[in-house]
Coordinates of C-alpha atoms and ligand atoms in Angstrom, one line a residue:
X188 CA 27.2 17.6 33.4
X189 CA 26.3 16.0 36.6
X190 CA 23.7 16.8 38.8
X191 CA 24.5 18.8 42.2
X192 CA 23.9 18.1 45.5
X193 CA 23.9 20.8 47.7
X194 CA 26.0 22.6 45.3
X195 CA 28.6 19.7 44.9
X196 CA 29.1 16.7 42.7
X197 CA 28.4 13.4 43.8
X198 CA 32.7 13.1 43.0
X199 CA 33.4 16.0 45.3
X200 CA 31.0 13.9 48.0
X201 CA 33.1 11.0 47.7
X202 CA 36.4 12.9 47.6
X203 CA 35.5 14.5 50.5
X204 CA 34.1 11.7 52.6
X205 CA 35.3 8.2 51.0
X206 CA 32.6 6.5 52.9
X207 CA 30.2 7.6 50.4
X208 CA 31.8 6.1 47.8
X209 CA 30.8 2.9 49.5
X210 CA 27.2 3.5 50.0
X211 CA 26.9 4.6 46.2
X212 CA 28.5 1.3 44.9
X213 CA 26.0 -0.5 47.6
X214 CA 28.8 -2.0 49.2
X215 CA 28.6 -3.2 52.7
X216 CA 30.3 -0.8 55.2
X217 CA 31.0 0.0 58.6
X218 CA 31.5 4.1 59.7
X219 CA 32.4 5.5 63.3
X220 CA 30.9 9.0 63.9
X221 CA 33.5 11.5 64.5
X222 CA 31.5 14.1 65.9
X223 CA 30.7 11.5 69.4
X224 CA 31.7 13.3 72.6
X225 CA 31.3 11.8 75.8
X226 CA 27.7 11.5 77.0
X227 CA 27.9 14.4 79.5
X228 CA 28.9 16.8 77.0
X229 CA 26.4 15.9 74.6
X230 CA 23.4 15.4 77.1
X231 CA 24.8 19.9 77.4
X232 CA 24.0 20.1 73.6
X233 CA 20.9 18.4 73.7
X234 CA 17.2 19.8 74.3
X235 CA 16.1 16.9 75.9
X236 CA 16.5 15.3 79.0
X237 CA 15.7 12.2 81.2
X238 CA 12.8 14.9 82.7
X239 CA 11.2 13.6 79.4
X240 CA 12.0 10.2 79.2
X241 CA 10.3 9.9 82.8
X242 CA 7.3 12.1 81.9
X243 CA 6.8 9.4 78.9
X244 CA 7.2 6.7 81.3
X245 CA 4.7 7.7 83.8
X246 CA 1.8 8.2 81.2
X247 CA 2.4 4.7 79.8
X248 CA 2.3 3.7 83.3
X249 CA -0.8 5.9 83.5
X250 CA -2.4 3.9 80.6
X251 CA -1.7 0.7 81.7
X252 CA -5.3 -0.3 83.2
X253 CA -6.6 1.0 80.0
X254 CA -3.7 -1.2 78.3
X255 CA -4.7 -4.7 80.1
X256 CA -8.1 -4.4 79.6
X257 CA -8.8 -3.5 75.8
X258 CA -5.7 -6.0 74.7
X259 CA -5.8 -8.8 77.2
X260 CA -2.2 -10.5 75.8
X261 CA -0.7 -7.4 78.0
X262 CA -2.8 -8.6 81.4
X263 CA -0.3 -10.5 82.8
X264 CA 2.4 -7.6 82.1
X265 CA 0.0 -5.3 84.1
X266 CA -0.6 -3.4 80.5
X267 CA 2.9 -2.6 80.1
X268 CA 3.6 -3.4 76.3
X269 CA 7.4 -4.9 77.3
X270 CA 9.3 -7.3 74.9
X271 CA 11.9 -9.7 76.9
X272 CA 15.7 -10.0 76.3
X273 CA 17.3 -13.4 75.7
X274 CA 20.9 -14.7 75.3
X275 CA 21.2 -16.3 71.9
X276 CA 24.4 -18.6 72.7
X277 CA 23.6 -20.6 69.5
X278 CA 23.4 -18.1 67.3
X279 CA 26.9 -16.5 69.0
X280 CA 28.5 -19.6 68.1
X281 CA 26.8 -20.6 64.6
X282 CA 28.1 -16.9 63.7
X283 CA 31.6 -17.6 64.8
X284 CA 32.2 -20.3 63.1
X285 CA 30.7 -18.9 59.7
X286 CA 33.0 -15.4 60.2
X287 CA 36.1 -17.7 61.8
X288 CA 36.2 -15.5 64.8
X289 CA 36.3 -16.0 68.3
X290 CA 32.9 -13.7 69.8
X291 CA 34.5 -12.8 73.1
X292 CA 31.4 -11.3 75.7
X293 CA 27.5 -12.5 75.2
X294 CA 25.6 -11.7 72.5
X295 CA 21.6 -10.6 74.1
X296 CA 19.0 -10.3 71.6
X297 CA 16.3 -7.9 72.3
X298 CA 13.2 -9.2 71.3
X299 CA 10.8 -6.5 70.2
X300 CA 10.0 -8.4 67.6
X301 CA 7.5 -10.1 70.4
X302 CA 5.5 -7.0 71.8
X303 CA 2.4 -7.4 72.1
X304 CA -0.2 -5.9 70.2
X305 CA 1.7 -4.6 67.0
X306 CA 4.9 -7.2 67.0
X307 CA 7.7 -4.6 66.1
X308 CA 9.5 -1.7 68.0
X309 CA 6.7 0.9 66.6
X310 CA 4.5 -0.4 69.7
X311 CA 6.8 1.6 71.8
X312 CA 6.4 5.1 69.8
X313 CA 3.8 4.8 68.0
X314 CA 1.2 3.6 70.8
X315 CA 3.0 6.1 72.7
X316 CA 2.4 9.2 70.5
X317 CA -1.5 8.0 69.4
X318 CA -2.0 7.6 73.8
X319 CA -0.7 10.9 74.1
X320 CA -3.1 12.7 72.0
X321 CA -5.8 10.5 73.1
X322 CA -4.7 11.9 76.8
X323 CA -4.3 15.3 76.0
X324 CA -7.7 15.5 74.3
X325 CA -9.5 14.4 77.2
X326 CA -7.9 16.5 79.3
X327 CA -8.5 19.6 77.6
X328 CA -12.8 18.3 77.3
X329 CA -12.6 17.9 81.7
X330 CA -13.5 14.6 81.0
X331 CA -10.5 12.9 82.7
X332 CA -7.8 13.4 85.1
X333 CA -4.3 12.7 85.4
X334 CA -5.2 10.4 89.0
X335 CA -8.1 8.9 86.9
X336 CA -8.3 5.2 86.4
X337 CA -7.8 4.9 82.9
X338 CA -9.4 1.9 81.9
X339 CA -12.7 4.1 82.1
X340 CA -11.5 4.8 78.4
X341 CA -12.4 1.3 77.0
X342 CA -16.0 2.6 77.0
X343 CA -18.3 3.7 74.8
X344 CA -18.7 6.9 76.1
X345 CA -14.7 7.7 75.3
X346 CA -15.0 5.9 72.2
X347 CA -17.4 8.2 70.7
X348 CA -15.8 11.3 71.9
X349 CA -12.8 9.9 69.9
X350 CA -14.8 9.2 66.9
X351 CA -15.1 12.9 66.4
X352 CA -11.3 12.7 66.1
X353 CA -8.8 11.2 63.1
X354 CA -5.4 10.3 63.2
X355 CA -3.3 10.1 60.1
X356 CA 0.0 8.6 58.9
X357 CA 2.5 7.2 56.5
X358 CA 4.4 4.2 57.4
X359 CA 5.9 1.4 55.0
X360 CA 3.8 -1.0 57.5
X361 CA 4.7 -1.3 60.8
X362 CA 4.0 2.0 62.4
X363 CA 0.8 2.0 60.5
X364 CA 0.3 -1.4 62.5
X365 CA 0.4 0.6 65.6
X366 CA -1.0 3.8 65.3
X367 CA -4.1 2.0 63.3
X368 CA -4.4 -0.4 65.9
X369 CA -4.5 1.4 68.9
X370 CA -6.1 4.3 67.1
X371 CA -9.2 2.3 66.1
X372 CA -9.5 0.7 69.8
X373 CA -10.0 3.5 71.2
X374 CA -12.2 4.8 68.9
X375 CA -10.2 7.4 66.7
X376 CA -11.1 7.1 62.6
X377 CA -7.7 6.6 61.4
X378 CA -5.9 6.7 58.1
X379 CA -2.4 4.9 57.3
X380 CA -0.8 6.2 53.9
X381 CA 1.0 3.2 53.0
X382 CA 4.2 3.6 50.6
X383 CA 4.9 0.4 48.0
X384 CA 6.9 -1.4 50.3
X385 CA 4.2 -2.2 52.5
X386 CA 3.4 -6.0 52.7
X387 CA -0.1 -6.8 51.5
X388 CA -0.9 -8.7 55.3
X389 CA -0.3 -5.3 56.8
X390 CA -2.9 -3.7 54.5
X391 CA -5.1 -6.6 54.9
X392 CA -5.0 -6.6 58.6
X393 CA -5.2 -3.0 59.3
X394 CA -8.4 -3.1 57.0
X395 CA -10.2 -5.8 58.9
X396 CA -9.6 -3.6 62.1
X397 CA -11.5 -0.8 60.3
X398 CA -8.5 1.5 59.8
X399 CA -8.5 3.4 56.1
X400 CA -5.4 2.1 54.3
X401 CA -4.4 4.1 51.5
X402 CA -2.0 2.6 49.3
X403 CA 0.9 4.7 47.1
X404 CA 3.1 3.5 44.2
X405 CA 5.7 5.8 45.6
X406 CA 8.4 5.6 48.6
X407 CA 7.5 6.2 52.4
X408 CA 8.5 9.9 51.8
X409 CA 5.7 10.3 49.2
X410 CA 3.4 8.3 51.8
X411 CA 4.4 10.8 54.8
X412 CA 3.7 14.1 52.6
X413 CA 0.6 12.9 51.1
X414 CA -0.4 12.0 54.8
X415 CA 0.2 15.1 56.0
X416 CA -1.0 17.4 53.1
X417 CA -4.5 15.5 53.7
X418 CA -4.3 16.3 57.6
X419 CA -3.8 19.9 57.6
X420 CA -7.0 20.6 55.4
X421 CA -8.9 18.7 58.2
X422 CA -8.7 20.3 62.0
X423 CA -10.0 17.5 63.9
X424 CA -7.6 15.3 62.1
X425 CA -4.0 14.8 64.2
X426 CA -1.0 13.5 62.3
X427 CA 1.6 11.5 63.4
X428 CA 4.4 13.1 61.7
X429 CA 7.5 10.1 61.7
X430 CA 9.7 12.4 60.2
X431 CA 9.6 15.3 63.1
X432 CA 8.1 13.5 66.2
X433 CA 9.5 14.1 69.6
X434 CA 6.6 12.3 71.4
X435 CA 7.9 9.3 69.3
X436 CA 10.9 9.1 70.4
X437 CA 10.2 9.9 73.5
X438 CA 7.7 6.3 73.4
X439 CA 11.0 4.3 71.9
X440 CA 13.7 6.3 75.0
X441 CA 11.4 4.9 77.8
X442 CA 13.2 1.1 76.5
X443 CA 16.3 1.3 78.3
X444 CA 14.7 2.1 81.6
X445 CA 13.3 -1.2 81.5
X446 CA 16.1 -2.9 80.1
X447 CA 18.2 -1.6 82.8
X448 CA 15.8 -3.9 84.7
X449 CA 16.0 -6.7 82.8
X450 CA 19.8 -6.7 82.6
X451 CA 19.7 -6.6 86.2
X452 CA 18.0 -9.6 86.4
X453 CA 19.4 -11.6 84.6
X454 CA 22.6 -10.7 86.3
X455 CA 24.0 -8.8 83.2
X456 CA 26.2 -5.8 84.3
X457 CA 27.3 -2.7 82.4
X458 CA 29.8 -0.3 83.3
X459 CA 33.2 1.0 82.4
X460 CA 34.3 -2.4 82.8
X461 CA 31.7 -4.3 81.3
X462 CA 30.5 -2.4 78.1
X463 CA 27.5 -3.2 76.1
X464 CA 27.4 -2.7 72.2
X465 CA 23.8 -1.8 70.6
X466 CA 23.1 -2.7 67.0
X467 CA 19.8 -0.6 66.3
X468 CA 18.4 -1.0 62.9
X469 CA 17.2 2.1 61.4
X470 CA 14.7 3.5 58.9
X471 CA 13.8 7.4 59.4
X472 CA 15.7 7.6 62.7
X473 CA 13.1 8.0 65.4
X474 CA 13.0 3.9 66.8
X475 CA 16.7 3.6 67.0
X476 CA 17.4 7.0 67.7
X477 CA 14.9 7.3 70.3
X478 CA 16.5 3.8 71.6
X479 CA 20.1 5.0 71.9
X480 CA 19.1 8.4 73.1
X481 CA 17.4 6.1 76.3
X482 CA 20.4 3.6 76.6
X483 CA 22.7 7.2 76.9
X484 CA 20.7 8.4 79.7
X485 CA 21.1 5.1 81.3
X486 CA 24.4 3.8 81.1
X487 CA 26.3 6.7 79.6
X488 CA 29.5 6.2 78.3
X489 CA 29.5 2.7 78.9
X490 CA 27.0 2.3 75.9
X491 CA 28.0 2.2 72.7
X492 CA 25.4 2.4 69.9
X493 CA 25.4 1.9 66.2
X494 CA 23.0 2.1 63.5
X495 CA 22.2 -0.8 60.8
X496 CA 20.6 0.1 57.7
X497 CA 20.3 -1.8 54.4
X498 CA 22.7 -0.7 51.8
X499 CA 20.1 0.0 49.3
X500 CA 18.7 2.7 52.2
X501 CA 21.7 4.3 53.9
X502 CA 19.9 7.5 54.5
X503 CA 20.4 8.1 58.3
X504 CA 24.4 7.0 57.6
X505 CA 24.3 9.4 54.2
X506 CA 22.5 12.5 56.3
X507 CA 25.3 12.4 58.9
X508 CA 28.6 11.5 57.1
X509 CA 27.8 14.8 55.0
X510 CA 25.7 16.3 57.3
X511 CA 23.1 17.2 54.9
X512 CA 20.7 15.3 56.9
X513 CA 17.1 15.9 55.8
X514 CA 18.6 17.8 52.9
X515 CA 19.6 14.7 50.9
X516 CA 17.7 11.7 50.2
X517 CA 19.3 8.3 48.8
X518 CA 18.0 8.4 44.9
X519 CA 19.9 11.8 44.9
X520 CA 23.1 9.2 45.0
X521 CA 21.7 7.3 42.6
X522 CA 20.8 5.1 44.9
X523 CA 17.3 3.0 45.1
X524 CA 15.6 2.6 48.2
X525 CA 14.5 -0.8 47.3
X526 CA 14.8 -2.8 49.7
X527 CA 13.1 -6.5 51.4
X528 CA 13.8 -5.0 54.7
X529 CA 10.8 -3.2 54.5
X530 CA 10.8 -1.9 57.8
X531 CA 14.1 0.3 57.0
X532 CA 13.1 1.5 53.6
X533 CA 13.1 5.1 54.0
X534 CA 15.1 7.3 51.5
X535 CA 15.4 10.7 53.5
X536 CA 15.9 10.8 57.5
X537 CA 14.6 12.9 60.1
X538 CA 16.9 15.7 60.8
X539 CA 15.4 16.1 64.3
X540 CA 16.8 12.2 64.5
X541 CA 19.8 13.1 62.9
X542 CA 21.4 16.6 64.8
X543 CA 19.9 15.2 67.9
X544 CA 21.6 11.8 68.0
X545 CA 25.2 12.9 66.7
X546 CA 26.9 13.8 69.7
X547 CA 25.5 10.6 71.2
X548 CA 26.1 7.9 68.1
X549 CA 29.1 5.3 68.1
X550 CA 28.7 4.6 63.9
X551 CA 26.8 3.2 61.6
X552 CA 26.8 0.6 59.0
X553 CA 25.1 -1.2 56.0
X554 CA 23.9 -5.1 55.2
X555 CA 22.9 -6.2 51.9
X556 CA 19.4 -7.9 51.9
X557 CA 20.6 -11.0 50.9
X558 CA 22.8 -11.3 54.2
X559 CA 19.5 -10.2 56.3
X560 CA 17.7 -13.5 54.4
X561 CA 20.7 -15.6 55.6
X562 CA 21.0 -14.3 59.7
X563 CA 17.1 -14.8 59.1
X564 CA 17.5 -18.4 58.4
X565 CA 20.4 -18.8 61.2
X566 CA 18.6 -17.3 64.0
X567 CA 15.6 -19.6 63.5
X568 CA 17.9 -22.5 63.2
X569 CA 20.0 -21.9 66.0
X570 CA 17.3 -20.1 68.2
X571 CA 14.1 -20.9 67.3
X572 CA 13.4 -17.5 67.0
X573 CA 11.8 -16.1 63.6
X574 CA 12.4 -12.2 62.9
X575 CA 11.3 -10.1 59.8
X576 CA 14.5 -9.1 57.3
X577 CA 14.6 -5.8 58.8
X578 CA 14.9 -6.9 62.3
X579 CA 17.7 -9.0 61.8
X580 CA 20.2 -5.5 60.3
X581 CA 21.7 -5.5 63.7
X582 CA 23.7 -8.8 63.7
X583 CA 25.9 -8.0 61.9
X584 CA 27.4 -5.2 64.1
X585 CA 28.9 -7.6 66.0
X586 CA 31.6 -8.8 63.0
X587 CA 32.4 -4.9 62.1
X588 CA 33.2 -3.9 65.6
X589 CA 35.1 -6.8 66.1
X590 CA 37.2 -7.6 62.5
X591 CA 37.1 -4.1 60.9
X592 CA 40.6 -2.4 60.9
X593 CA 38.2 1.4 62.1
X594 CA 36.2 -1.4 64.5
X595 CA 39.4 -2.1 66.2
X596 CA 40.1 1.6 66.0
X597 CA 37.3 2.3 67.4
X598 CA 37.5 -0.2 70.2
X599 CA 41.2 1.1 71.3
X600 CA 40.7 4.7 70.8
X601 CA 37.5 4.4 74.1
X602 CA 40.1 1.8 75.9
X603 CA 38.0 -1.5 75.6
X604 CA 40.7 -3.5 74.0
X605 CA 41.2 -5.3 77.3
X606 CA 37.7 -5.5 78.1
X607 CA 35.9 -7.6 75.3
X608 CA 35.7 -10.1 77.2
X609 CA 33.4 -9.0 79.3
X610 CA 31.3 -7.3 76.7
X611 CA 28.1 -7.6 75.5
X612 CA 26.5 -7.3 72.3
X613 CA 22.9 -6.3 71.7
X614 CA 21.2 -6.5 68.1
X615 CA 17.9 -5.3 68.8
X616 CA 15.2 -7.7 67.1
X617 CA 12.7 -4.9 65.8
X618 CA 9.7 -7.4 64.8
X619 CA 8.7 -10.2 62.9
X620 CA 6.1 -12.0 65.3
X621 CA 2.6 -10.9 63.3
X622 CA 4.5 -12.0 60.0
X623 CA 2.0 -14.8 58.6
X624 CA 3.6 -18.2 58.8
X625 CA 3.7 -18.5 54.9
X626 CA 4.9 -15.2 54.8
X627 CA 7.7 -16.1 57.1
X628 CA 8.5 -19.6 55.2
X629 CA 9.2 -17.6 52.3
X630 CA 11.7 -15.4 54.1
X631 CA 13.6 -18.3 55.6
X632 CA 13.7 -20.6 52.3
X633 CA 15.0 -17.2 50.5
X634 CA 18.2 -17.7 53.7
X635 CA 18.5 -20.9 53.2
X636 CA 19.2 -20.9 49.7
Ligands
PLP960 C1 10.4 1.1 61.7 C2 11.3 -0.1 61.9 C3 12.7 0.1 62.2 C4 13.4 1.5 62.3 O1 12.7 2.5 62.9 P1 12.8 4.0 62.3 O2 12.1 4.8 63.3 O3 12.1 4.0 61.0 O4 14.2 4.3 62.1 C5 13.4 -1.0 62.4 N1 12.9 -2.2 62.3 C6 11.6 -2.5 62.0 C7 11.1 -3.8 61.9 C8 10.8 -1.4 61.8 O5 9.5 -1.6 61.5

């Protein structure tokens, strides 16, 4: 007899929802959410609110002096960890003549893969969450305040109040990169639980920096509930809890503030008439969902997000086309969560992600690894610009929204037919910079071949 999944069969799954079928069979797909409502509506069924997104903004801003001084690459931002946006008119083309489509619009890459101090989208929540805690601890001693200058906290004086602290985590690298980093500069003893899919440099790295990397054979869910079984037997130990964390995605919401900036700028607009498309690539939920979350408060309806995940790790797409959520995790499919886009190999989503996103999400979709190798290789030849596997899931968004028979649904249905044209399309680059040059040379011969 087969096994049940929330008291069906993984038949009555796919019966139900044919999607599912898909993800099972590791096929490449492309899914529009049909529980979206327009952003006004679901900003009513959500608990949080640009109140929040501002609140994260100003403690960042609040932590900048500190910021400049302890990682001097953020000086000349003013200690504002930032990643710019770029058009990638190369790529646009090289990708048009490999699907044989016309690209109408601009395709933008957002380059987080080139924040400074931790090179990947987890500098904007993870620093975020770890400076948090770091504030609200002083706070609570008396020994700072909220019109302090905070560079007084690159000091030994802070530093050894923190060393009375810990911070814990699990991460499959990256966020591990960032809360160990910051974490052990300001003085915080700090553990990463690291599941298998962690890359050995990350390990090596965090090590070097004094951060305690514990390593598991298991998946990133194994690494997150060891982490935070260890934590609760310790009191003065915080954890950083990926799978639940509001202050996280708070950190990754304050983005689209900025890129409202940006866009500006560079003379990019966005509104009814002009809509932009975001591919996010996503692992538990929190960076992409955070992301989206931001771009809604921004530019409302005129934004249109999507997820990417790798289609050996469909767990966000899984959680919401049944709406199990948290309650089903990939291998429950059959499915193996092995993936090289280490960054997005996470077998159960957050559900806090999940039911807080849904009235807000466009769709989803999966890429095989072997396609990530090859958009790898492009985007280097075309652009100069070298990503990690992960990084690179949101490209192919683009080619689903525009050559998918539900992608042309999709499009009619919100009455942008007409208006492609004057579209744009944003992958977001999620990291790759800190990638080790042989490390990256291996990734782009694996495209090329
Ligand atoms: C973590 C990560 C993501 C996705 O973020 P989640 O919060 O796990 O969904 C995407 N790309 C890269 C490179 C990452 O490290």
């Amino acid at each position: 007899m087969e096994q049940l999944i929330c008291g069906k069969s993984p038949r009555q799954w796919e019966e139900e929802f044919p999607v599912v079928g898909d993800l099972v069979k590791l096929k490449e797909t492309f899914w529009v959410n049909p529980k979206k409502v327009g952003t006004e509506e679901a900003l009513k069924q959500c608990s949080l609110s640009l109140a929040d997104v501002k609140e994260a903004e100003a403690r960042l801003q609040r932590f900048a002096p500190f910021i400049a001084k302890a990682f001097p690459e953020t000086a000349k931002m003013e200690g504002i960890i930032e990643s710019p946006v770029q058009a990638i008119p190369q790529m646009q083309k090289a990708l048009e003549k490999e699907w044989g489509i016309h690209i109408p619009g601009g395709m933008l890459l957002k380059c987080d893969s080139h924040l400074p101090i931790s090179g990947s989208i987890k500098a904007r929540g993870g620093i975020y969450e770890v400076l948090k805690h770091a504030e609200d601890l002083a706070l609570q001693e008396g020994m700072l305040t909220l019109e302090d200058d905070y560079s007084q906290l690159d000091s030994d004086k802070f530093r050894d109040f923190y060393s009375k602290y810990s911070i814990a985590v699990g991460s499959t690298g990256n966020l591990g990169l960032s809360i160990g980093i910051m974490s052990a500069r300001l003085g915080f003893r700090v553990s990463v639980h690291m599941s298998a899919d962690a890359r050995q440099w990350k390990k090596d790295l965090l090590r070097e920096k004094g951060v305690t990397v514990v390593e598991y054979p298991e998946d990133y869910s194994k690494a997150v509930a060891e982490g935070r079984r260890q934590a609760e037997s310790d009191p003065m130990c915080y954890f950083v809890d990926d799978e639940n964390s509001v202050n996280l995605f708070m950190g990754y919401a304050v983005a689209a503030q900025r890129l409202k900036g940006q866009l500006e700028q560079m003379g990019v607009q966005v509104d009814k008439e002009h809509p932009l498309f975001a591919f996010l690539p996503c692992g538990v939920g929190g960076g992409p969902g955070g992301v989206a979350f931001g771009f809604k408060l921004v530019y409302g309806d005129a934004v249109h997000c999507f997820f990417a995940e790798p289609t050996h790790a469909p767990c966000m797409m899984l959680g919401l086309v049944t709406g199990l959520q948290d309650k089903v995790c990939v291998q429950d499919f059959g499915i193996d969560n092995l993936t090289a886009a280490d960054g997005l190999a996470v077998g159960r989503p957050s559900s806090f992600v999940g039911k807080t996103i849904e009235p807000f999400l466009s769709g989803s979709y999966t890429v095989d690894d072997g396609t990530l190798y090859r958009r790898l290789a492009l985007l280097r030849d075309t652009e100069n610009l070298a990503l990690e596997p992960s990084a690179l899931a949101g490209m192919e968004g683009v080619r689903w929204l525009l050559e998918s028979k539900d992608g042309q649904a999709y499009l009619k249905k919100e009455g942008l037919a007409d208006k492609m044209e004057q579209a744009h399309f944003m992958p977001w680059g999620t990291g790759g910079s800190m990638v080790p040059p042989e490390v990256m040379e291996e990734y782009y011969r694996k495209g090329k071949e």
